[in-house]
Amino acid sequence: MRIVLVGPPGAGKGTQAAYLAKNLAIPHISTGDLFRANISQGTPLGVEAKSYMDAGNLVPDSVTIGMAEDRMEQSDAAGGFLLDGFPRNIGQAKALDGYLTGKGLKLDAVLDLEVPEDEVVKRIAGRRICRKDSSHVFHVEYNKPAAEGVCDACGGELYQREDDREETVRKRLEVYHSETEPIIDYYRAQGLVVTIPALGKVAEVTRRAMDALGRGE
């Protein structure tokens, strides 16, 4: 299957993408992973992306599209893939359509993870990260540490990242609404969008998505 996963920041796209890709036996293609891989490997696209990022500029769509197309060309994606973070706007969505059409392929579904905006803010603004090990993540409401401000795993100080502050989260949501949300209507016109309520336990949301794809138990 060839699937695009969309949803606002904090909807759980990365978590759901990993589970769905495993259940469907297709690669999870994440924009963040693509950028890190291309930059660390020093590919021409990675070098170009880094030059924009170092200057504090947005990476042009052409670079992002090039990375995504290179990844979709790899052998493990021949039978399908799950795209997470791409396409991010209408231009990228049209480029993806063009790429797939040129290969005689098409998308099977666009999964839209739906989460109320206040819940998104609560999820992200409540996160606390360990200064000693950033993989240790807590939440002031959903996953409280035993002692406030102290990591259960290593005793490190827990802090709130700048990107996780409420005002920053609301700005990220504004960008999502203006740039990314329009692709939902673009794909809805093609009959591809399936909206998945993304509140609840991770396994429940995954089950809803699998059911919507006709792959439920």
mmCIF file of N, CA, C and O in Angstrom, residues 29-116:
data_model
loop_
_atom_site.group_PDB
_atom_site.id
_atom_site.type_symbol
_atom_site.label_atom_id
_atom_site.label_comp_id
_atom_site.label_asym_id
_atom_site.label_seq_id
_atom_site.Cartn_x
_atom_site.Cartn_y
_atom_site.Cartn_z
ATOM 1 N N ILE A 29 8.559 6.297 5.742
ATOM 2 C CA ILE A 29 9.433 7.331 5.180
ATOM 3 C C ILE A 29 9.097 8.659 5.842
ATOM 4 O O ILE A 29 8.057 9.262 5.579
ATOM 5 N N SER A 30 9.975 9.093 6.732
ATOM 6 C CA SER A 30 9.783 10.324 7.493
ATOM 7 C C SER A 30 10.669 11.431 6.931
ATOM 8 O O SER A 30 11.852 11.215 6.670
ATOM 9 N N THR A 31 10.089 12.613 6.768
ATOM 10 C CA THR A 31 10.861 13.746 6.251
ATOM 11 C C THR A 31 12.063 14.034 7.142
ATOM 12 O O THR A 31 13.166 14.282 6.647
ATOM 13 N N GLY A 32 11.852 13.996 8.462
ATOM 14 C CA GLY A 32 12.959 14.259 9.383
ATOM 15 C C GLY A 32 14.092 13.280 9.194
ATOM 16 O O GLY A 32 15.271 13.666 9.150
ATOM 17 N N ASP A 33 13.753 11.992 9.057
ATOM 18 C CA ASP A 33 14.773 10.965 8.833
ATOM 19 C C ASP A 33 15.498 11.187 7.505
ATOM 20 O O ASP A 33 16.713 10.980 7.406
ATOM 21 N N LEU A 34 14.732 11.588 6.480
ATOM 22 C CA LEU A 34 15.338 11.833 5.164
ATOM 23 C C LEU A 34 16.386 12.938 5.245
ATOM 24 O O LEU A 34 17.479 12.804 4.699
ATOM 25 N N PHE A 35 16.031 14.031 5.925
ATOM 26 C CA PHE A 35 16.961 15.147 6.046
ATOM 27 C C PHE A 35 18.211 14.723 6.808
ATOM 28 O O PHE A 35 19.337 15.007 6.375
ATOM 29 N N ARG A 36 18.004 14.040 7.940
ATOM 30 C CA ARG A 36 19.163 13.621 8.748
ATOM 31 C C ARG A 36 20.069 12.686 7.956
ATOM 32 O O ARG A 36 21.295 12.820 7.992
ATOM 33 N N ALA A 37 19.466 11.732 7.241
ATOM 34 C CA ALA A 37 20.263 10.758 6.482
ATOM 35 C C ALA A 37 21.046 11.438 5.366
ATOM 36 O O ALA A 37 22.243 11.181 5.188
ATOM 37 N N ASN A 38 20.387 12.301 4.610
ATOM 38 C CA ASN A 38 21.058 12.966 3.490
ATOM 39 C C ASN A 38 22.164 13.902 3.961
ATOM 40 O O ASN A 38 23.231 13.983 3.346
ATOM 41 N N ILE A 39 21.920 14.597 5.074
ATOM 42 C CA ILE A 39 22.931 15.524 5.589
ATOM 43 C C ILE A 39 24.117 14.749 6.164
ATOM 44 O O ILE A 39 25.277 15.069 5.885
ATOM 45 N N SER A 40 23.837 13.689 6.944
ATOM 46 C CA SER A 40 24.933 12.922 7.552
ATOM 47 C C SER A 40 25.763 12.193 6.498
ATOM 48 O O SER A 40 26.979 12.024 6.663
ATOM 49 N N GLN A 41 25.109 11.768 5.407
ATOM 50 C CA GLN A 41 25.826 11.052 4.344
ATOM 51 C C GLN A 41 26.478 12.003 3.330
ATOM 52 O O GLN A 41 27.215 11.558 2.451
ATOM 53 N N GLY A 42 26.187 13.292 3.454
ATOM 54 C CA GLY A 42 26.793 14.272 2.555
ATOM 55 C C GLY A 42 26.349 14.132 1.108
ATOM 56 O O GLY A 42 27.117 14.437 0.184
ATOM 57 N N THR A 43 25.116 13.693 0.889
ATOM 58 C CA THR A 43 24.608 13.586 -0.484
ATOM 59 C C THR A 43 24.471 14.995 -1.064
ATOM 60 O O THR A 43 24.386 15.984 -0.325
ATOM 61 N N PRO A 44 24.433 15.128 -2.405
ATOM 62 C CA PRO A 44 24.255 16.465 -3.004
ATOM 63 C C PRO A 44 23.018 17.188 -2.453
ATOM 64 O O PRO A 44 23.075 18.383 -2.154
ATOM 65 N N LEU A 45 21.909 16.455 -2.300
ATOM 66 C CA LEU A 45 20.699 17.078 -1.752
ATOM 67 C C LEU A 45 20.886 17.448 -0.286
ATOM 68 O O LEU A 45 20.390 18.481 0.174
ATOM 69 N N GLY A 46 21.622 16.608 0.451
ATOM 70 C CA GLY A 46 21.899 16.899 1.849
ATOM 71 C C GLY A 46 22.754 18.138 2.010
ATOM 72 O O GLY A 46 22.500 18.978 2.877
ATOM 73 N N VAL A 47 23.771 18.258 1.157
ATOM 74 C CA VAL A 47 24.652 19.438 1.194
ATOM 75 C C VAL A 47 23.851 20.697 0.878
ATOM 76 O O VAL A 47 23.998 21.741 1.539
ATOM 77 N N GLU A 48 22.972 20.591 -0.127
ATOM 78 C CA GLU A 48 22.150 21.740 -0.497
ATOM 79 C C GLU A 48 21.191 22.114 0.634
ATOM 80 O O GLU A 48 21.042 23.284 0.985
ATOM 81 N N ALA A 49 20.554 21.100 1.237
ATOM 82 C CA ALA A 49 19.630 21.363 2.341
ATOM 83 C C ALA A 49 20.355 22.031 3.506
ATOM 84 O O ALA A 49 19.855 23.000 4.095
ATOM 85 N N LYS A 50 21.541 21.524 3.834
ATOM 86 C CA LYS A 50 22.302 22.060 4.968
ATOM 87 C C LYS A 50 22.677 23.525 4.738
ATOM 88 O O LYS A 50 22.673 24.331 5.675
ATOM 89 N N SER A 51 22.969 23.876 3.497
ATOM 90 C CA SER A 51 23.358 25.259 3.210
ATOM 91 C C SER A 51 22.198 26.217 3.506
ATOM 92 O O SER A 51 22.405 27.324 4.010
ATOM 93 N N TYR A 52 20.988 25.789 3.194
ATOM 94 C CA TYR A 52 19.814 26.620 3.506
ATOM 95 C C TYR A 52 19.571 26.668 5.009
ATOM 96 O O TYR A 52 19.303 27.729 5.574
ATOM 97 N N MET A 53 19.680 25.509 5.652
ATOM 98 C CA MET A 53 19.405 25.434 7.091
ATOM 99 C C MET A 53 20.430 26.239 7.886
ATOM 100 O O MET A 53 20.077 26.936 8.847
ATOM 101 N N ASP A 54 21.696 26.151 7.490
ATOM 102 C CA ASP A 54 22.756 26.892 8.192
ATOM 103 C C ASP A 54 22.548 28.400 8.085
ATOM 104 O O ASP A 54 22.954 29.160 8.972
ATOM 105 N N ALA A 55 21.928 28.821 6.973
ATOM 106 C CA ALA A 55 21.676 30.247 6.766
ATOM 107 C C ALA A 55 20.363 30.685 7.426
ATOM 108 O O ALA A 55 19.979 31.853 7.354
ATOM 109 N N GLY A 56 19.684 29.711 8.053
ATOM 110 C CA GLY A 56 18.424 30.020 8.716
ATOM 111 C C GLY A 56 17.255 30.166 7.765
ATOM 112 O O GLY A 56 16.231 30.771 8.104
ATOM 113 N N ASN A 57 17.396 29.601 6.564
ATOM 114 C CA ASN A 57 16.338 29.697 5.556
ATOM 115 C C ASN A 57 15.576 28.381 5.425
ATOM 116 O O ASN A 57 16.092 27.310 5.762
ATOM 117 N N LEU A 58 14.364 28.458 4.911
ATOM 118 C CA LEU A 58 13.583 27.255 4.650
ATOM 119 C C LEU A 58 14.192 26.493 3.479
ATOM 120 O O LEU A 58 14.665 27.090 2.509
ATOM 121 N N VAL A 59 14.190 25.181 3.592
ATOM 122 C CA VAL A 59 14.675 24.340 2.494
ATOM 123 C C VAL A 59 13.622 24.345 1.384
ATOM 124 O O VAL A 59 12.441 24.106 1.654
ATOM 125 N N PRO A 60 14.004 24.647 0.139
ATOM 126 C CA PRO A 60 13.022 24.697 -0.955
ATOM 127 C C PRO A 60 12.325 23.355 -1.177
ATOM 128 O O PRO A 60 12.900 22.296 -0.911
ATOM 129 N N ASP A 61 11.100 23.428 -1.663
ATOM 130 C CA ASP A 61 10.343 22.208 -1.946
ATOM 131 C C ASP A 61 11.108 21.269 -2.863
ATOM 132 O O ASP A 61 11.045 20.051 -2.705
ATOM 133 N N SER A 62 11.830 21.834 -3.820
ATOM 134 C CA SER A 62 12.520 20.992 -4.801
ATOM 135 C C SER A 62 13.503 20.040 -4.133
ATOM 136 O O SER A 62 13.668 18.888 -4.566
ATOM 137 N N VAL A 63 14.162 20.488 -3.062
ATOM 138 C CA VAL A 63 15.124 19.651 -2.346
ATOM 139 C C VAL A 63 14.391 18.543 -1.585
ATOM 140 O O VAL A 63 14.769 17.364 -1.635
ATOM 141 N N THR A 64 13.326 18.924 -0.873
ATOM 142 C CA THR A 64 12.536 17.942 -0.124
ATOM 143 C C THR A 64 11.944 16.900 -1.065
ATOM 144 O O THR A 64 11.984 15.690 -0.783
ATOM 145 N N ILE A 65 11.407 17.363 -2.184
ATOM 146 C CA ILE A 65 10.816 16.450 -3.176
ATOM 147 C C ILE A 65 11.883 15.496 -3.720
ATOM 148 O O ILE A 65 11.641 14.290 -3.851
ATOM 149 N N GLY A 66 13.055 16.025 -3.979
ATOM 150 C CA GLY A 66 14.141 15.189 -4.491
ATOM 151 C C GLY A 66 14.531 14.097 -3.517
ATOM 152 O O GLY A 66 14.730 12.937 -3.900
ATOM 153 N N MET A 67 14.611 14.452 -2.236
ATOM 154 C CA MET A 67 14.941 13.449 -1.210
ATOM 155 C C MET A 67 13.866 12.374 -1.128
ATOM 156 O O MET A 67 14.172 11.176 -1.027
ATOM 157 N N ALA A 68 12.604 12.798 -1.155
ATOM 158 C CA ALA A 68 11.496 11.839 -1.059
ATOM 159 C C ALA A 68 11.486 10.897 -2.264
ATOM 160 O O ALA A 68 11.300 9.682 -2.123
ATOM 161 N N GLU A 69 11.709 11.449 -3.444
ATOM 162 C CA GLU A 69 11.706 10.615 -4.657
ATOM 163 C C GLU A 69 12.864 9.619 -4.639
ATOM 164 O O GLU A 69 12.690 8.448 -4.997
ATOM 165 N N ASP A 70 14.029 10.066 -4.200
ATOM 166 C CA ASP A 70 15.183 9.154 -4.089
ATOM 167 C C ASP A 70 14.854 7.996 -3.144
ATOM 168 O O ASP A 70 15.188 6.839 -3.415
ATOM 169 N N ARG A 71 14.195 8.328 -2.027
ATOM 170 C CA ARG A 71 13.860 7.290 -1.044
ATOM 171 C C ARG A 71 12.825 6.309 -1.601
ATOM 172 O O ARG A 71 12.911 5.094 -1.370
ATOM 173 N N MET A 72 11.845 6.832 -2.324
ATOM 174 C CA MET A 72 10.802 5.967 -2.885
ATOM 175 C C MET A 72 11.339 5.071 -4.002
ATOM 176 O O MET A 72 10.713 4.075 -4.352
ATOM 177 N N GLU A 73 12.507 5.423 -4.533
ATOM 178 C CA GLU A 73 13.143 4.614 -5.575
ATOM 179 C C GLU A 73 13.841 3.382 -4.999
ATOM 180 O O GLU A 73 14.174 2.450 -5.736
ATOM 181 N N GLN A 74 14.076 3.370 -3.686
ATOM 182 C CA GLN A 74 14.822 2.258 -3.087
ATOM 183 C C GLN A 74 13.982 0.982 -3.102
ATOM 184 O O GLN A 74 12.760 1.012 -3.067
ATOM 185 N N SER A 75 14.674 -0.133 -3.159
ATOM 186 C CA SER A 75 14.018 -1.427 -3.391
ATOM 187 C C SER A 75 12.965 -1.779 -2.338
ATOM 188 O O SER A 75 11.947 -2.392 -2.649
ATOM 189 N N ASP A 76 13.203 -1.381 -1.063
ATOM 190 C CA ASP A 76 12.250 -1.763 -0.019
ATOM 191 C C ASP A 76 10.904 -1.052 -0.155
ATOM 192 O O ASP A 76 9.912 -1.444 0.454
ATOM 193 N N ALA A 77 10.873 0.015 -0.990
ATOM 194 C CA ALA A 77 9.635 0.770 -1.190
ATOM 195 C C ALA A 77 8.882 0.333 -2.449
ATOM 196 O O ALA A 77 7.844 0.913 -2.778
ATOM 197 N N ALA A 78 9.397 -0.692 -3.110
ATOM 198 C CA ALA A 78 8.773 -1.122 -4.370
ATOM 199 C C ALA A 78 7.331 -1.576 -4.171
ATOM 200 O O ALA A 78 6.475 -1.363 -5.032
ATOM 201 N N GLY A 79 7.057 -2.196 -3.011
ATOM 202 C CA GLY A 79 5.711 -2.704 -2.763
ATOM 203 C C GLY A 79 4.813 -1.747 -2.008
ATOM 204 O O GLY A 79 3.667 -2.083 -1.689
ATOM 205 N N GLY A 80 5.324 -0.554 -1.707
ATOM 206 C CA GLY A 80 4.532 0.428 -0.983
ATOM 207 C C GLY A 80 5.346 1.173 0.050
ATOM 208 O O GLY A 80 6.523 0.859 0.276
ATOM 209 N N PHE A 81 4.731 2.162 0.664
ATOM 210 C CA PHE A 81 5.413 2.981 1.672
ATOM 211 C C PHE A 81 4.376 3.776 2.443
ATOM 212 O O PHE A 81 3.216 3.904 2.030
ATOM 213 N N LEU A 82 4.820 4.306 3.588
ATOM 214 C CA LEU A 82 3.995 5.206 4.372
ATOM 215 C C LEU A 82 4.759 6.512 4.525
ATOM 216 O O LEU A 82 5.847 6.532 5.094
ATOM 217 N N LEU A 83 4.221 7.590 3.980
ATOM 218 C CA LEU A 83 4.886 8.888 4.015
ATOM 219 C C LEU A 83 4.412 9.681 5.227
ATOM 220 O O LEU A 83 3.216 9.856 5.445
ATOM 221 N N ASP A 84 5.364 10.184 6.007
ATOM 222 C CA ASP A 84 5.087 10.922 7.237
ATOM 223 C C ASP A 84 5.834 12.253 7.172
ATOM 224 O O ASP A 84 7.058 12.280 7.220
ATOM 225 N N GLY A 85 5.097 13.355 7.025
ATOM 226 C CA GLY A 85 5.737 14.669 6.913
ATOM 227 C C GLY A 85 5.933 15.124 5.486
ATOM 228 O O GLY A 85 6.447 16.217 5.235
ATOM 229 N N PHE A 86 5.547 14.301 4.544
ATOM 230 C CA PHE A 86 5.605 14.644 3.123
ATOM 231 C C PHE A 86 4.407 14.002 2.441
ATOM 232 O O PHE A 86 4.130 12.819 2.704
ATOM 233 N N PRO A 87 3.685 14.731 1.620
ATOM 234 C CA PRO A 87 3.851 16.146 1.273
ATOM 235 C C PRO A 87 3.368 17.071 2.382
ATOM 236 O O PRO A 87 2.472 16.731 3.139
ATOM 237 N N ARG A 88 3.979 18.246 2.444
ATOM 238 C CA ARG A 88 3.676 19.216 3.494
ATOM 239 C C ARG A 88 2.838 20.377 2.967
ATOM 240 O O ARG A 88 2.339 21.192 3.739
ATOM 241 N N ASN A 89 2.719 20.483 1.651
ATOM 242 C CA ASN A 89 1.919 21.559 1.061
ATOM 243 C C ASN A 89 1.389 21.108 -0.303
ATOM 244 O O ASN A 89 1.737 20.022 -0.783
ATOM 245 N N ILE A 90 0.566 21.944 -0.915
ATOM 246 C CA ILE A 90 -0.065 21.579 -2.187
ATOM 247 C C ILE A 90 0.979 21.327 -3.280
ATOM 248 O O ILE A 90 0.859 20.380 -4.069
ATOM 249 N N GLY A 91 2.025 22.153 -3.314
ATOM 250 C CA GLY A 91 3.066 21.975 -4.334
ATOM 251 C C GLY A 91 3.721 20.606 -4.227
ATOM 252 O O GLY A 91 3.943 19.929 -5.236
ATOM 253 N N GLN A 92 4.027 20.191 -2.998
ATOM 254 C CA GLN A 92 4.636 18.877 -2.796
ATOM 255 C C GLN A 92 3.646 17.759 -3.129
ATOM 256 O O GLN A 92 4.035 16.721 -3.670
ATOM 257 N N ALA A 93 2.353 17.973 -2.816
ATOM 258 C CA ALA A 93 1.337 16.956 -3.126
ATOM 259 C C ALA A 93 1.233 16.760 -4.638
ATOM 260 O O ALA A 93 1.135 15.621 -5.130
ATOM 261 N N LYS A 94 1.265 17.851 -5.388
ATOM 262 C CA LYS A 94 1.181 17.756 -6.854
ATOM 263 C C LYS A 94 2.433 17.077 -7.413
ATOM 264 O O LYS A 94 2.350 16.285 -8.360
ATOM 265 N N ALA A 95 3.584 17.382 -6.804
ATOM 266 C CA ALA A 95 4.831 16.742 -7.251
ATOM 267 C C ALA A 95 4.780 15.238 -6.996
ATOM 268 O O ALA A 95 5.218 14.436 -7.829
ATOM 269 N N LEU A 96 4.238 14.840 -5.834
ATOM 270 C CA LEU A 96 4.103 13.414 -5.522
ATOM 271 C C LEU A 96 3.173 12.734 -6.521
ATOM 272 O O LEU A 96 3.480 11.641 -7.019
ATOM 273 N N ASP A 97 2.049 13.374 -6.828
ATOM 274 C CA ASP A 97 1.128 12.827 -7.840
ATOM 275 C C ASP A 97 1.846 12.620 -9.170
ATOM 276 O O ASP A 97 1.691 11.591 -9.828
ATOM 277 N N GLY A 98 2.621 13.632 -9.555
ATOM 278 C CA GLY A 98 3.337 13.546 -10.830
ATOM 279 C C GLY A 98 4.348 12.412 -10.840
ATOM 280 O O GLY A 98 4.471 11.678 -11.835
ATOM 281 N N TYR A 99 5.059 12.264 -9.720
ATOM 282 C CA TYR A 99 6.048 11.193 -9.611
ATOM 283 C C TYR A 99 5.377 9.832 -9.728
ATOM 284 O O TYR A 99 5.816 8.968 -10.491
ATOM 285 N N LEU A 100 4.304 9.627 -8.973
ATOM 286 C CA LEU A 100 3.616 8.331 -8.974
ATOM 287 C C LEU A 100 2.988 8.038 -10.338
ATOM 288 O O LEU A 100 3.079 6.914 -10.843
ATOM 289 N N THR A 101 2.367 9.047 -10.936
ATOM 290 C CA THR A 101 1.757 8.862 -12.258
ATOM 291 C C THR A 101 2.806 8.434 -13.274
ATOM 292 O O THR A 101 2.569 7.550 -14.105
ATOM 293 N N GLY A 102 3.985 9.043 -13.166
ATOM 294 C CA GLY A 102 5.074 8.703 -14.086
ATOM 295 C C GLY A 102 5.544 7.262 -13.935
ATOM 296 O O GLY A 102 6.110 6.683 -14.868
ATOM 297 N N LYS A 103 5.301 6.687 -12.767
ATOM 298 C CA LYS A 103 5.680 5.300 -12.498
ATOM 299 C C LYS A 103 4.508 4.338 -12.719
ATOM 300 O O LYS A 103 4.640 3.133 -12.478
ATOM 301 N N GLY A 104 3.352 4.897 -13.103
ATOM 302 C CA GLY A 104 2.164 4.053 -13.258
ATOM 303 C C GLY A 104 1.601 3.612 -11.922
ATOM 304 O O GLY A 104 0.950 2.563 -11.826
ATOM 305 N N LEU A 105 1.834 4.428 -10.878
ATOM 306 C CA LEU A 105 1.383 4.092 -9.529
ATOM 307 C C LEU A 105 0.405 5.147 -9.014
ATOM 308 O O LEU A 105 0.243 6.201 -9.630
ATOM 309 N N LYS A 106 -0.211 4.874 -7.874
ATOM 310 C CA LYS A 106 -1.088 5.862 -7.243
ATOM 311 C C LYS A 106 -1.157 5.605 -5.736
ATOM 312 O O LYS A 106 -0.810 4.512 -5.274
ATOM 313 N N LEU A 107 -1.594 6.611 -5.020
ATOM 314 C CA LEU A 107 -1.797 6.453 -3.585
ATOM 315 C C LEU A 107 -3.031 5.596 -3.326
ATOM 316 O O LEU A 107 -3.994 5.633 -4.087
ATOM 317 N N ASP A 108 -2.980 4.837 -2.218
ATOM 318 C CA ASP A 108 -4.136 4.042 -1.819
ATOM 319 C C ASP A 108 -5.010 4.790 -0.815
ATOM 320 O O ASP A 108 -6.230 4.620 -0.806
ATOM 321 N N ALA A 109 -4.382 5.592 0.030
ATOM 322 C CA ALA A 109 -5.156 6.302 1.054
ATOM 323 C C ALA A 109 -4.337 7.439 1.662
ATOM 324 O O ALA A 109 -3.101 7.408 1.661
ATOM 325 N N VAL A 110 -5.058 8.436 2.172
ATOM 326 C CA VAL A 110 -4.468 9.516 2.961
ATOM 327 C C VAL A 110 -5.155 9.465 4.318
ATOM 328 O O VAL A 110 -6.360 9.698 4.426
ATOM 329 N N LEU A 111 -4.397 9.106 5.350
ATOM 330 C CA LEU A 111 -4.946 8.999 6.702
ATOM 331 C C LEU A 111 -4.786 10.337 7.415
ATOM 332 O O LEU A 111 -3.667 10.823 7.595
ATOM 333 N N ASP A 112 -5.905 10.915 7.805
ATOM 334 C CA ASP A 112 -5.917 12.204 8.482
ATOM 335 C C ASP A 112 -6.169 11.979 9.969
ATOM 336 O O ASP A 112 -7.273 11.619 10.371
ATOM 337 N N LEU A 113 -5.119 12.145 10.786
ATOM 338 C CA LEU A 113 -5.259 11.980 12.237
ATOM 339 C C LEU A 113 -5.871 13.250 12.821
ATOM 340 O O LEU A 113 -5.285 14.329 12.742
ATOM 341 N N GLU A 114 -7.052 13.097 13.397
ATOM 342 C CA GLU A 114 -7.811 14.250 13.874
ATOM 343 C C GLU A 114 -7.707 14.372 15.390
ATOM 344 O O GLU A 114 -8.058 13.431 16.123
ATOM 345 N N VAL A 115 -7.225 15.527 15.848
ATOM 346 C CA VAL A 115 -7.088 15.795 17.279
ATOM 347 C C VAL A 115 -7.536 17.232 17.538
ATOM 348 O O VAL A 115 -7.127 18.138 16.820
ATOM 349 N N PRO A 116 -8.382 17.468 18.553
ATOM 350 C CA PRO A 116 -8.784 18.841 18.876
ATOM 351 C C PRO A 116 -7.559 19.709 19.187
ATOM 352 O O PRO A 116 -6.589 19.240 19.786
#
